[in-house]
PDB file of C-alpha atoms in Angstrom:
ATOM      1  CA  MET A   1      74.234 -16.319  32.406  1.00 58.00           C
ATOM      2  CA  ALA A   2      71.175 -16.736  34.626  1.00 73.00           C
ATOM      3  CA  ARG A   3      70.812 -20.157  36.204  1.00 85.00           C
ATOM      4  CA  LEU A   4      68.126 -22.553  34.984  1.00 90.00           C
ATOM      5  CA  CYS A   5      65.188 -22.867  37.356  1.00 92.00           C
ATOM      6  CA  GLY A   6      65.394 -26.142  39.259  1.00 91.00           C
ATOM      7  CA  TYR A   7      69.185 -26.185  39.371  1.00 90.00           C
ATOM      8  CA  ALA A   8      71.741 -24.469  41.554  1.00 86.00           C
ATOM      9  CA  ASN A   9      74.208 -24.127  38.663  1.00 73.00           C
ATOM     10  CA  GLY A  10      74.657 -24.953  34.990  1.00 59.00           C
ATOM     11  CA  GLY A  11      76.143 -28.389  35.645  1.00 55.00           C
ATOM     12  CA  GLY A  12      73.320 -29.704  37.781  1.00 62.00           C
ATOM     13  CA  GLY A  13      72.788 -29.504  41.514  1.00 82.00           C
ATOM     14  CA  LEU A  14      69.065 -29.841  42.081  1.00 88.00           C
ATOM     15  CA  ILE A  15      67.003 -27.343  44.107  1.00 91.00           C
ATOM     16  CA  PRO A  16      64.259 -29.678  45.462  1.00 90.00           C
ATOM     17  CA  ALA A  17      61.532 -27.071  46.010  1.00 91.00           C
ATOM     18  CA  GLU A  18      61.845 -25.745  42.452  1.00 92.00           C
ATOM     19  CA  ALA A  19      62.200 -29.225  40.964  1.00 92.00           C
ATOM     20  CA  GLN A  20      58.994 -30.336  42.646  1.00 91.00           C
ATOM     21  CA  PHE A  21      56.731 -27.649  41.175  1.00 92.00           C
ATOM     22  CA  LEU A  22      58.402 -27.954  37.767  1.00 94.00           C
ATOM     23  CA  ARG A  23      57.758 -31.716  37.707  1.00 92.00           C
ATOM     24  CA  ARG A  24      54.132 -31.260  38.679  1.00 89.00           C
ATOM     25  CA  ALA A  25      53.731 -28.523  36.066  1.00 90.00           C
ATOM     26  CA  ALA A  26      55.225 -30.813  33.402  1.00 89.00           C
ATOM     27  CA  SER A  27      52.704 -33.520  34.340  1.00 84.00           C
ATOM     28  CA  ARG A  28      49.813 -31.092  33.945  1.00 83.00           C
ATOM     29  CA  LEU A  29      51.146 -29.984  30.573  1.00 85.00           C
ATOM     30  CA  SER A  30      51.784 -33.448  29.120  1.00 78.00           C
ATOM     31  CA  VAL A  31      50.304 -36.325  31.156  1.00 66.00           C
ATOM     32  CA  VAL A  32      46.819 -35.088  32.031  1.00 59.00           C
ATOM     33  CA  ASP A  33      44.310 -35.976  29.308  1.00 54.00           C
ATOM     34  CA  PRO A  34      43.601 -33.507  27.850  1.00 60.00           C
ATOM     35  CA  PRO A  35      46.701 -31.480  28.833  1.00 65.00           C
ATOM     36  CA  GLU A  36      46.017 -28.213  30.636  1.00 76.00           C
ATOM     37  CA  ALA A  37      46.626 -24.876  28.940  1.00 83.00           C
ATOM     38  CA  GLN A  38      50.014 -23.253  29.502  1.00 87.00           C
ATOM     39  CA  ASN A  39      48.586 -20.142  31.143  1.00 89.00           C
ATOM     40  CA  ALA A  40      46.352 -22.201  33.438  1.00 88.00           C
ATOM     41  CA  VAL A  41      49.329 -24.254  34.608  1.00 90.00           C
ATOM     42  CA  ALA A  42      51.395 -21.097  35.132  1.00 92.00           C
ATOM     43  CA  GLU A  43      48.599 -19.631  37.273  1.00 92.00           C
ATOM     44  CA  TRP A  44      48.487 -22.860  39.296  1.00 90.00           C
ATOM     45  CA  VAL A  45      52.264 -22.720  39.866  1.00 93.00           C
ATOM     46  CA  ASN A  46      51.982 -19.112  41.020  1.00 93.00           C
ATOM     47  CA  ARG A  47      49.166 -20.000  43.458  1.00 92.00           C
ATOM     48  CA  GLU A  48      51.320 -22.824  44.839  1.00 89.00           C
ATOM     49  CA  GLY A  49      54.112 -20.347  45.550  1.00 92.00           C
ATOM     50  CA  GLY A  50      56.404 -21.274  42.657  1.00 93.00           C
ATOM     51  CA  ARG A  51      58.487 -18.393  41.346  1.00 93.00           C
ATOM     52  CA  THR A  52      60.941 -17.741  38.529  1.00 93.00           C
ATOM     53  CA  VAL A  53      64.679 -17.541  39.176  1.00 90.00           C
ATOM     54  CA  ARG A  54      64.321 -13.768  39.569  1.00 89.00           C
ATOM     55  CA  GLY A  55      61.431 -14.171  42.003  1.00 90.00           C
ATOM     56  CA  GLY A  56      58.703 -13.150  39.573  1.00 92.00           C
ATOM     57  CA  LEU A  57      55.415 -14.758  38.592  1.00 94.00           C
ATOM     58  CA  TRP A  58      55.322 -17.320  35.808  1.00 95.00           C
ATOM     59  CA  ARG A  59      53.697 -16.793  32.424  1.00 93.00           C
ATOM     60  CA  GLY A  60      52.582 -19.784  30.390  1.00 91.00           C
ATOM     61  CA  GLU A  61      55.049 -19.228  27.566  1.00 90.00           C
ATOM     62  CA  THR A  62      57.987 -18.726  29.956  1.00 92.00           C
ATOM     63  CA  LEU A  63      57.106 -21.846  31.941  1.00 94.00           C
ATOM     64  CA  MET A  64      56.912 -23.997  28.816  1.00 92.00           C
ATOM     65  CA  LYS A  65      60.151 -22.541  27.445  1.00 91.00           C
ATOM     66  CA  THR A  66      61.911 -23.337  30.732  1.00 93.00           C
ATOM     67  CA  LEU A  67      60.607 -26.904  30.841  1.00 93.00           C
ATOM     68  CA  ALA A  68      61.544 -27.417  27.171  1.00 91.00           C
ATOM     69  CA  ASN A  69      65.214 -26.700  27.931  1.00 91.00           C
ATOM     70  CA  PRO A  70      67.014 -30.040  27.350  1.00 90.00           C
ATOM     71  CA  ARG A  71      68.962 -29.593  30.589  1.00 90.00           C
ATOM     72  CA  MET A  72      65.698 -30.266  32.409  1.00 91.00           C
ATOM     73  CA  ALA A  73      66.452 -33.909  31.536  1.00 90.00           C
ATOM     74  CA  GLY A  74      70.243 -33.640  31.715  1.00 87.00           C
ATOM     75  CA  LEU A  75      70.586 -33.524  27.917  1.00 86.00           C
ATOM     76  CA  ASP A  76      72.692 -31.348  25.640  1.00 81.00           C
ATOM     77  CA  SER A  77      71.334 -29.374  22.674  1.00 78.00           C
ATOM     78  CA  ASP A  78      71.560 -32.515  20.497  1.00 75.00           C
ATOM     79  CA  GLY A  79      69.521 -34.567  22.962  1.00 79.00           C
ATOM     80  CA  ARG A  80      72.482 -36.586  24.268  1.00 81.00           C
ATOM     81  CA  PRO A  81      72.951 -37.246  28.006  1.00 85.00           C
ATOM     82  CA  ILE A  82      75.428 -34.884  29.641  1.00 83.00           C
ATOM     83  CA  GLU A  83      78.085 -36.907  31.438  1.00 79.00           C
ATOM     84  CA  ASN A  84      78.032 -36.662  35.244  1.00 79.00           C
ATOM     85  CA  PHE A  85      75.175 -34.158  35.139  1.00 82.00           C
ATOM     86  CA  GLY A  86      73.605 -35.473  38.348  1.00 82.00           C
ATOM     87  CA  GLU A  87      69.943 -35.653  39.322  1.00 87.00           C
ATOM     88  CA  THR A  88      67.543 -34.093  36.828  1.00 90.00           C
ATOM     89  CA  VAL A  89      64.211 -32.308  37.117  1.00 91.00           C
ATOM     90  CA  LEU A  90      62.650 -34.505  34.427  1.00 91.00           C
ATOM     91  CA  THR A  91      63.479 -37.940  33.108  1.00 90.00           C
ATOM     92  CA  PRO A  92      64.201 -38.162  29.352  1.00 88.00           C
ATOM     93  CA  LYS A  93      60.825 -39.907  28.896  1.00 85.00           C
ATOM     94  CA  GLU A  94      58.983 -37.106  30.718  1.00 86.00           C
ATOM     95  CA  TYR A  95      60.900 -34.516  28.688  1.00 88.00           C
ATOM     96  CA  ARG A  96      59.981 -36.170  25.362  1.00 86.00           C
ATOM     97  CA  ALA A  97      56.319 -36.319  26.402  1.00 82.00           C
ATOM     98  CA  LEU A  98      56.429 -32.609  27.190  1.00 86.00           C
ATOM     99  CA  LEU A  99      57.950 -31.763  23.799  1.00 84.00           C
ATOM    100  CA  ALA A 100      55.298 -33.846  22.052  1.00 79.00           C
ATOM    101  CA  ALA A 101      52.556 -32.025  23.972  1.00 74.00           C
ATOM    102  CA  ARG A 102      54.068 -28.647  23.045  1.00 73.00           C
ATOM    103  CA  SER A 103      54.183 -29.650  19.367  1.00 65.00           C
ATOM    104  CA  GLU A 104      50.498 -30.611  19.500  1.00 58.00           C
ATOM    105  CA  ILE A 105      49.614 -27.269  21.097  1.00 55.00           C
ATOM    106  CA  ARG A 106      51.443 -25.481  18.268  1.00 53.00           C
ATOM    107  CA  GLY A 107      49.797 -27.655  15.635  1.00 47.00           C
ATOM    108  CA  GLU A 108      53.110 -29.179  14.559  1.00 43.00           C
ATOM    109  CA  PRO A 109      53.224 -32.743  13.226  1.00 44.00           C
ATOM    110  CA  THR A 110      54.310 -35.372  15.749  1.00 42.00           C
ATOM    111  CA  GLU A 111      55.311 -38.975  15.445  1.00 43.00           C
ATOM    112  CA  ARG A 112      52.490 -41.460  15.718  1.00 43.00           C
ATOM    113  CA  ARG A 113      52.597 -42.965  19.187  1.00 44.00           C
ATOM    114  CA  ASP A 114      50.515 -44.840  21.699  1.00 49.00           C
ATOM    115  CA  ALA A 115      50.009 -41.895  24.040  1.00 67.00           C
ATOM    116  CA  TYR A 116      47.927 -43.788  26.572  1.00 82.00           C
ATOM    117  CA  ASP A 117      49.473 -43.823  30.050  1.00 86.00           C
ATOM    118  CA  TYR A 118      48.529 -47.169  31.569  1.00 91.00           C
ATOM    119  CA  LEU A 119      47.678 -46.947  35.253  1.00 91.00           C
ATOM    120  CA  LEU A 120      48.113 -50.578  36.305  1.00 93.00           C
ATOM    121  CA  THR A 121      51.184 -51.899  34.483  1.00 89.00           C
ATOM    122  CA  LYS A 122      54.718 -52.404  35.854  1.00 83.00           C
ATOM    123  CA  GLY A 123      53.702 -55.215  38.171  1.00 88.00           C
ATOM    124  CA  LEU A 124      50.599 -53.621  39.667  1.00 92.00           C
ATOM    125  CA  SER A 125      48.127 -55.986  37.955  1.00 95.00           C
ATOM    126  CA  ASP A 126      48.306 -59.647  37.002  1.00 95.00           C
ATOM    127  CA  CYS A 127      46.367 -62.474  35.392  1.00 95.00           C
ATOM    128  CA  ASP A 128      44.353 -64.393  37.983  1.00 95.00           C
ATOM    129  CA  GLU A 129      44.683 -67.541  35.859  1.00 94.00           C
ATOM    130  CA  CYS A 130      48.484 -67.813  35.756  1.00 94.00           C
ATOM    131  CA  GLY A 131      49.787 -64.980  37.943  1.00 94.00           C
ATOM    132  CA  TYR A 132      51.711 -63.335  35.109  1.00 93.00           C
ATOM    133  CA  ASP A 133      51.834 -59.511  35.128  1.00 93.00           C
ATOM    134  CA  LEU A 134      49.491 -57.828  32.647  1.00 93.00           C
ATOM    135  CA  SER A 135      50.767 -55.647  29.796  1.00 90.00           C
ATOM    136  CA  GLY A 136      49.130 -52.582  28.299  1.00 88.00           C
ATOM    137  CA  GLY A 137      48.574 -52.275  24.575  1.00 83.00           C
ATOM    138  CA  ARG A 138      46.140 -52.104  21.674  1.00 80.00           C
ATOM    139  CA  VAL A 139      44.962 -54.923  19.456  1.00 70.00           C
ATOM    140  CA  HIS A 140      45.516 -52.586  16.478  1.00 65.00           C
ATOM    141  CA  SER A 141      46.249 -48.891  16.001  1.00 62.00           C
ATOM    142  CA  GLU A 142      42.597 -47.835  16.078  1.00 68.00           C
ATOM    143  CA  ALA A 143      41.574 -50.049  19.019  1.00 76.00           C
ATOM    144  CA  ALA A 144      40.971 -48.778  22.541  1.00 86.00           C
ATOM    145  CA  PRO A 145      43.769 -49.263  25.085  1.00 90.00           C
ATOM    146  CA  GLY A 146      43.553 -52.525  26.980  1.00 91.00           C
ATOM    147  CA  TYR A 147      45.308 -54.910  29.341  1.00 94.00           C
ATOM    148  CA  ARG A 148      46.194 -58.472  28.494  1.00 91.00           C
ATOM    149  CA  CYS A 149      48.102 -61.498  29.638  1.00 92.00           C
ATOM    150  CA  LEU A 150      50.697 -62.147  26.956  1.00 88.00           C
ATOM    151  CA  PRO A 151      50.658 -65.475  25.074  1.00 87.00           C
ATOM    152  CA  PRO A 152      53.032 -68.125  26.465  1.00 87.00           C
ATOM    153  CA  THR A 153      56.485 -68.647  24.975  1.00 82.00           C
ATOM    154  CA  GLU A 154      59.428 -70.894  25.701  1.00 78.00           C
ATOM    155  CA  HIS A 155      60.736 -68.344  28.183  1.00 78.00           C
ATOM    156  CA  ARG A 156      57.440 -66.900  29.466  1.00 83.00           C
ATOM    157  CA  ALA A 157      55.032 -68.905  31.615  1.00 87.00           C
ATOM    158  CA  SER A 158      51.997 -66.740  30.866  1.00 90.00           C
ATOM    159  CA  CYS A 159      48.669 -68.135  29.637  1.00 91.00           C
ATOM    160  CA  GLY A 160      47.381 -65.427  27.282  1.00 90.00           C
ATOM    161  CA  LYS A 161      43.778 -65.933  28.474  1.00 90.00           C
ATOM    162  CA  ILE A 162      42.964 -62.593  30.119  1.00 92.00           C
ATOM    163  CA  ARG A 163      42.045 -59.369  28.342  1.00 92.00           C
ATOM    164  CA  MET A 164      40.216 -56.317  29.664  1.00 93.00           C
ATOM    165  CA  ASP A 165      39.477 -52.833  28.366  1.00 93.00           C
ATOM    166  CA  ALA A 166      41.685 -50.268  30.093  1.00 94.00           C
ATOM    167  CA  ALA A 167      38.862 -47.836  30.864  1.00 93.00           C
ATOM    168  CA  ARG A 168      36.757 -50.531  32.529  1.00 94.00           C
ATOM    169  CA  LEU A 169      39.617 -52.014  34.541  1.00 96.00           C
ATOM    170  CA  GLU A 170      41.095 -48.698  35.658  1.00 95.00           C
ATOM    171  CA  GLY A 171      37.678 -47.225  36.415  1.00 94.00           C
ATOM    172  CA  GLY A 172      36.720 -50.239  38.523  1.00 95.00           C
ATOM    173  CA  VAL A 173      39.989 -50.184  40.460  1.00 95.00           C
ATOM    174  CA  ALA A 174      39.720 -46.422  41.049  1.00 93.00           C
ATOM    175  CA  GLU A 175      36.198 -46.815  42.448  1.00 93.00           C
ATOM    176  CA  GLU A 176      37.315 -49.566  44.814  1.00 93.00           C
ATOM    177  CA  VAL A 177      40.394 -47.648  45.978  1.00 91.00           C
ATOM    178  CA  LEU A 178      38.418 -44.469  46.676  1.00 89.00           C
ATOM    179  CA  ALA A 179      35.674 -46.456  48.437  1.00 88.00           C
ATOM    180  CA  ASP A 180      38.295 -48.211  50.560  1.00 87.00           C
ATOM    181  CA  ILE A 181      39.746 -44.883  51.668  1.00 83.00           C
ATOM    182  CA  LEU A 182      36.319 -43.892  53.027  1.00 80.00           C
ATOM    183  CA  ARG A 183      36.023 -47.034  55.175  1.00 80.00           C
ATOM    184  CA  PRO A 184      36.543 -46.564  58.945  1.00 78.00           C
ATOM    185  CA  GLY A 185      40.172 -46.979  59.937  1.00 80.00           C
ATOM    186  CA  GLN A 186      41.576 -47.002  56.409  1.00 79.00           C
ATOM    187  CA  HIS A 187      42.313 -43.296  56.352  1.00 78.00           C
ATOM    188  CA  ASP A 188      44.570 -43.581  59.400  1.00 82.00           C
ATOM    189  CA  ALA A 189      46.287 -46.625  57.867  1.00 81.00           C
ATOM    190  CA  LEU A 190      47.023 -44.676  54.691  1.00 80.00           C
ATOM    191  CA  LEU A 191      48.385 -41.746  56.664  1.00 84.00           C
ATOM    192  CA  ARG A 192      50.802 -44.094  58.430  1.00 85.00           C
ATOM    193  CA  LEU A 193      51.902 -45.588  55.118  1.00 84.00           C
ATOM    194  CA  GLN A 194      52.368 -42.112  53.680  1.00 85.00           C
ATOM    195  CA  GLN A 195      54.505 -41.093  56.650  1.00 90.00           C
ATOM    196  CA  ASP A 196      56.616 -44.223  56.173  1.00 90.00           C
ATOM    197  CA  ALA A 197      57.083 -43.160  52.535  1.00 87.00           C
ATOM    198  CA  ARG A 198      58.137 -39.664  53.611  1.00 90.00           C
ATOM    199  CA  ASP A 199      60.626 -41.083  56.110  1.00 93.00           C
ATOM    200  CA  GLU A 200      62.088 -43.356  53.428  1.00 92.00           C
ATOM    201  CA  ALA A 201      62.269 -40.401  51.034  1.00 91.00           C
ATOM    202  CA  ASP A 202      64.281 -38.436  53.596  1.00 93.00           C
ATOM    203  CA  ARG A 203      66.724 -41.347  53.943  1.00 94.00           C
ATOM    204  CA  LEU A 204      67.053 -41.640  50.174  1.00 93.00           C
ATOM    205  CA  ARG A 205      67.733 -37.918  49.785  1.00 92.00           C
ATOM    206  CA  ALA A 206      70.541 -38.201  52.311  1.00 94.00           C
ATOM    207  CA  HIS A 207      71.850 -41.271  50.474  1.00 93.00           C
ATOM    208  CA  ILE A 208      71.767 -39.423  47.139  1.00 92.00           C
ATOM    209  CA  GLU A 209      73.381 -36.301  48.577  1.00 91.00           C
ATOM    210  CA  SER A 210      76.271 -38.377  49.936  1.00 92.00           C
ATOM    211  CA  SER A 211      76.895 -40.077  46.585  1.00 90.00           C
ATOM    212  CA  GLY A 212      79.710 -37.645  45.813  1.00 90.00           C
ATOM    213  CA  ASP A 213      81.600 -38.876  48.862  1.00 91.00           C
ATOM    214  CA  ARG A 214      81.151 -42.508  47.769  1.00 91.00           C
ATOM    215  CA  PHE A 215      82.438 -41.792  44.274  1.00 90.00           C
ATOM    216  CA  ALA A 216      85.383 -39.827  45.707  1.00 91.00           C
ATOM    217  CA  ALA A 217      86.271 -42.678  48.074  1.00 92.00           C
ATOM    218  CA  LEU A 218      86.103 -45.162  45.218  1.00 91.00           C
ATOM    219  CA  LYS A 219      88.308 -42.965  43.034  1.00 91.00           C
ATOM    220  CA  ALA A 220      90.846 -42.690  45.863  1.00 92.00           C
ATOM    221  CA  MET A 221      91.127 -46.490  45.917  1.00 91.00           C
ATOM    222  CA  ARG A 222      91.623 -46.714  42.145  1.00 89.00           C
ATOM    223  CA  GLN A 223      95.382 -47.400  42.283  1.00 89.00           C
ATOM    224  CA  GLN A 224      94.928 -50.291  44.717  1.00 89.00           C
ATOM    225  CA  MET A 225      92.275 -52.080  42.607  1.00 91.00           C
ATOM    226  CA  LEU A 226      92.265 -54.149  39.462  1.00 91.00           C
ATOM    227  CA  LEU A 227      90.761 -52.207  36.575  1.00 90.00           C
ATOM    228  CA  SER A 228      87.942 -54.756  36.193  1.00 90.00           C
ATOM    229  CA  ALA A 229      87.129 -54.567  39.914  1.00 91.00           C
ATOM    230  CA  TYR A 230      87.157 -50.772  39.826  1.00 90.00           C
ATOM    231  CA  LYS A 231      84.840 -50.668  36.794  1.00 90.00           C
ATOM    232  CA  ALA A 232      82.471 -53.153  38.446  1.00 92.00           C
ATOM    233  CA  ALA A 233      82.417 -51.134  41.682  1.00 92.00           C
ATOM    234  CA  GLU A 234      81.872 -47.896  39.763  1.00 90.00           C
ATOM    235  CA  LYS A 235      78.976 -49.409  37.810  1.00 91.00           C
ATOM    236  CA  ALA A 236      77.393 -50.795  40.991  1.00 92.00           C
ATOM    237  CA  THR A 237      77.629 -47.365  42.624  1.00 91.00           C
ATOM    238  CA  LYS A 238      76.051 -45.678  39.606  1.00 90.00           C
ATOM    239  CA  ASP A 239      73.283 -48.308  39.428  1.00 90.00           C
ATOM    240  CA  ASP A 240      72.571 -47.838  43.128  1.00 91.00           C
ATOM    241  CA  LEU A 241      72.326 -44.076  42.644  1.00 90.00           C
ATOM    242  CA  ALA A 242      69.994 -44.441  39.652  1.00 88.00           C
ATOM    243  CA  ALA A 243      67.754 -46.854  41.576  1.00 88.00           C
ATOM    244  CA  ALA A 244      67.650 -44.482  44.546  1.00 90.00           C
ATOM    245  CA  ARG A 245      66.599 -41.568  42.322  1.00 88.00           C
ATOM    246  CA  THR A 246      63.863 -43.643  40.675  1.00 82.00           C
ATOM    247  CA  ARG A 247      62.548 -44.804  44.039  1.00 83.00           C
ATOM    248  CA  LEU A 248      62.663 -41.249  45.398  1.00 87.00           C
ATOM    249  CA  ARG A 249      60.608 -39.967  42.456  1.00 81.00           C
ATOM    250  CA  PHE A 250      57.902 -42.534  43.270  1.00 76.00           C
ATOM    251  CA  LEU A 251      57.964 -41.713  46.999  1.00 83.00           C
ATOM    252  CA  GLU A 252      57.630 -37.999  46.247  1.00 84.00           C
ATOM    253  CA  GLN A 253      54.470 -38.768  44.304  1.00 76.00           C
ATOM    254  CA  ILE A 254      53.071 -40.647  47.315  1.00 77.00           C
ATOM    255  CA  ALA A 255      54.054 -37.829  49.674  1.00 81.00           C
ATOM    256  CA  GLY A 256      52.175 -35.347  47.482  1.00 76.00           C
ATOM    257  CA  VAL A 257      48.800 -37.141  47.653  1.00 78.00           C
ATOM    258  CA  PRO A 258      46.453 -34.896  49.727  1.00 76.00           C
ATOM    259  CA  LEU A 259      45.329 -37.356  52.393  1.00 75.00           C
ATOM    260  CA  ALA A 260      44.531 -34.873  55.181  1.00 75.00           C
ATOM    261  CA  ASP A 261      40.809 -34.988  54.340  1.00 76.00           C
ATOM    262  CA  VAL A 262      39.401 -38.149  52.748  1.00 72.00           C
ATOM    263  CA  HIS A 263      36.743 -36.194  50.866  1.00 74.00           C
ATOM    264  CA  ASP A 264      39.449 -33.994  49.330  1.00 75.00           C
ATOM    265  CA  VAL A 265      41.088 -37.150  47.958  1.00 81.00           C
ATOM    266  CA  VAL A 266      37.935 -38.110  46.055  1.00 80.00           C
ATOM    267  CA  SER A 267      37.627 -34.674  44.422  1.00 80.00           C
ATOM    268  CA  TRP A 268      41.386 -34.495  43.803  1.00 82.00           C
ATOM    269  CA  TRP A 269      41.395 -37.806  41.898  1.00 86.00           C
ATOM    270  CA  ASN A 270      39.457 -36.520  38.884  1.00 82.00           C
ATOM    271  CA  SER A 271      42.071 -33.886  37.999  1.00 81.00           C
ATOM    272  CA  ALA A 272      45.229 -35.505  39.415  1.00 82.00           C
ATOM    273  CA  PRO A 273      48.111 -36.380  37.050  1.00 81.00           C
ATOM    274  CA  ARG A 274      48.336 -40.066  36.178  1.00 84.00           C
ATOM    275  CA  ALA A 275      51.593 -40.452  38.092  1.00 81.00           C
ATOM    276  CA  SER A 276      49.879 -39.186  41.242  1.00 82.00           C
ATOM    277  CA  GLN A 277      46.869 -41.446  40.704  1.00 87.00           C
ATOM    278  CA  ARG A 278      49.226 -44.397  40.324  1.00 87.00           C
ATOM    279  CA  ALA A 279      50.987 -43.384  43.529  1.00 84.00           C
ATOM    280  CA  LEU A 280      47.705 -43.446  45.468  1.00 86.00           C
ATOM    281  CA  ILE A 281      46.848 -46.873  44.069  1.00 90.00           C
ATOM    282  CA  MET A 282      50.287 -48.206  44.972  1.00 85.00           C
ATOM    283  CA  LEU A 283      49.905 -46.739  48.455  1.00 83.00           C
ATOM    284  CA  SER A 284      46.641 -48.655  48.929  1.00 86.00           C
ATOM    285  CA  VAL A 285      47.129 -51.766  46.809  1.00 91.00           C
ATOM    286  CA  THR A 286      49.690 -54.540  46.600  1.00 91.00           C
ATOM    287  CA  LYS A 287      48.280 -56.245  43.509  1.00 95.00           C
ATOM    288  CA  VAL A 288      45.195 -56.148  41.288  1.00 96.00           C
ATOM    289  CA  HIS A 289      44.219 -59.626  40.059  1.00 96.00           C
ATOM    290  CA  VAL A 290      42.105 -59.657  36.878  1.00 95.00           C
ATOM    291  CA  LEU A 291      39.726 -62.594  36.521  1.00 94.00           C
ATOM    292  CA  ALA A 292      38.334 -64.239  33.396  1.00 90.00           C
ATOM    293  CA  SER A 293      35.110 -62.790  31.966  1.00 81.00           C
ATOM    294  CA  GLY A 294      32.968 -65.930  32.430  1.00 65.00           C
ATOM    295  CA  GLY A 295      30.384 -66.634  35.111  1.00 50.00           C
ATOM    296  CA  GLY A 296      28.238 -63.597  34.406  1.00 47.00           C
ATOM    297  CA  ARG A 297      30.997 -61.197  35.413  1.00 50.00           C
ATOM    298  CA  GLY A 298      31.716 -59.818  31.951  1.00 49.00           C
ATOM    299  CA  HIS A 299      29.626 -56.617  32.182  1.00 69.00           C
ATOM    300  CA  ASP A 300      30.574 -55.706  35.755  1.00 82.00           C
ATOM    301  CA  PRO A 301      34.216 -54.655  36.056  1.00 89.00           C
ATOM    302  CA  HIS A 302      34.119 -55.148  39.821  1.00 90.00           C
ATOM    303  CA  GLY A 303      33.263 -58.809  39.303  1.00 91.00           C
ATOM    304  CA  ARG A 304      36.538 -59.253  37.419  1.00 94.00           C
ATOM    305  CA  ILE A 305      38.769 -57.557  39.989  1.00 95.00           C
ATOM    306  CA  ARG A 306      40.297 -59.057  43.122  1.00 95.00           C
ATOM    307  CA  ILE A 307      42.526 -56.701  45.089  1.00 95.00           C
ATOM    308  CA  ASP A 308      45.240 -57.410  47.624  1.00 95.00           C
ATOM    309  CA  TRP A 309      45.143 -54.400  49.950  1.00 91.00           C
ATOM    310  CA  ARG A 310      48.338 -52.992  51.384  1.00 83.00           C
ATOM    311  CA  THR A 311      46.370 -51.271  54.154  1.00 70.00           C
ATOM    312  CA  SER A 312      45.098 -54.609  55.498  1.00 66.00           C
ATOM    313  CA  ALA A 313      48.623 -55.356  56.726  1.00 55.00           C
ATOM    314  CA  VAL A 314      49.033 -52.063  58.581  1.00 50.00           C
TER     315      VAL A 314
END
C-alpha cells in the first residue's frame, strides 16, 4: 500500500517538507474566505515544488482526497484518535474545517456553525477598561461577528463594557501593523524576531524528535516507580510533547511570513490565510487594547485601538 503523503509510514512519522505544503494547502481550501478552488490550490502547490508521493503533479481532486484522509489528523475511519500516532499534518479542528469546506463545494448540507475565524482572540486583545481578554462571538445568529468583554461573574473579573465589530477592529489593527512594518528600523526588528522564532522552532523540532527516547527511558523505570508516579510522569511527558507541537505550529506560521521585502508583505496580506495573518500580528504585537466608544472615537476604529508593540522592545 502506497504511503500517505506527509508521512513516512502508515503509523505516522512526519515528513516536514510535505506536511508544510499540505497544511498551507488545507488553509487555502478551508480558512481563506472565500476558500480557493481545488484546482487553483493544486496549481499553487505545484508551483511551490510540492509533489505527490510518486513525484507527480497534483490535481485538485487528488489533493482534496489526500487531505480528506482521516489519518491527516491522526484519526481512524470512525473519526477516533489513533493511539500513539505521533505528530499529525492537520489538527482535528483543521481537518473538520476542511471536510466542511469540501461539503460546501459539493453542495452537501453542513451543520450550522459560526464559521468566522477571529483574528484577535486567544489573549491577543483585551478590554482597556478592565484588562480582561476579549472574546469573539455574535449577538445572535444573523448578527455580524464581533468582539466583546464578557459580563462579570463570581469567578470572572471582567466588566462587560466593551464591544466592537470584528471587521472594524481587525481592519484597524491590520492597517496599523502594516504601517508599522513600513516605518524605518521596524523591518530589521521584525527580521530579528522572525529569526528568533526560526531558532526556537529548530530547538522544538529536536525536542519533539527526541520524545521517543524520553518515553523509552520512562518505560524502563516503570518497575522502580509507584504506579501513580509513573502515570503522572507519563502524562507530564505527553502534555509537554503536545505543548511543543502546538508551539511549533505557531512558529512555523511566523517563519513562513515573507518579510524579505516589506512591500511584498503588504500585497501578501490580502490573500494570506488567517493563521498566517495572525502570526504576523503576533510577531509585531504584544497586545491590542480596545477602548470604549465615547469621546468622539466611535466612528474611527484607530481611535479605539491602543497597541503594545513587540518590536519596540527589540
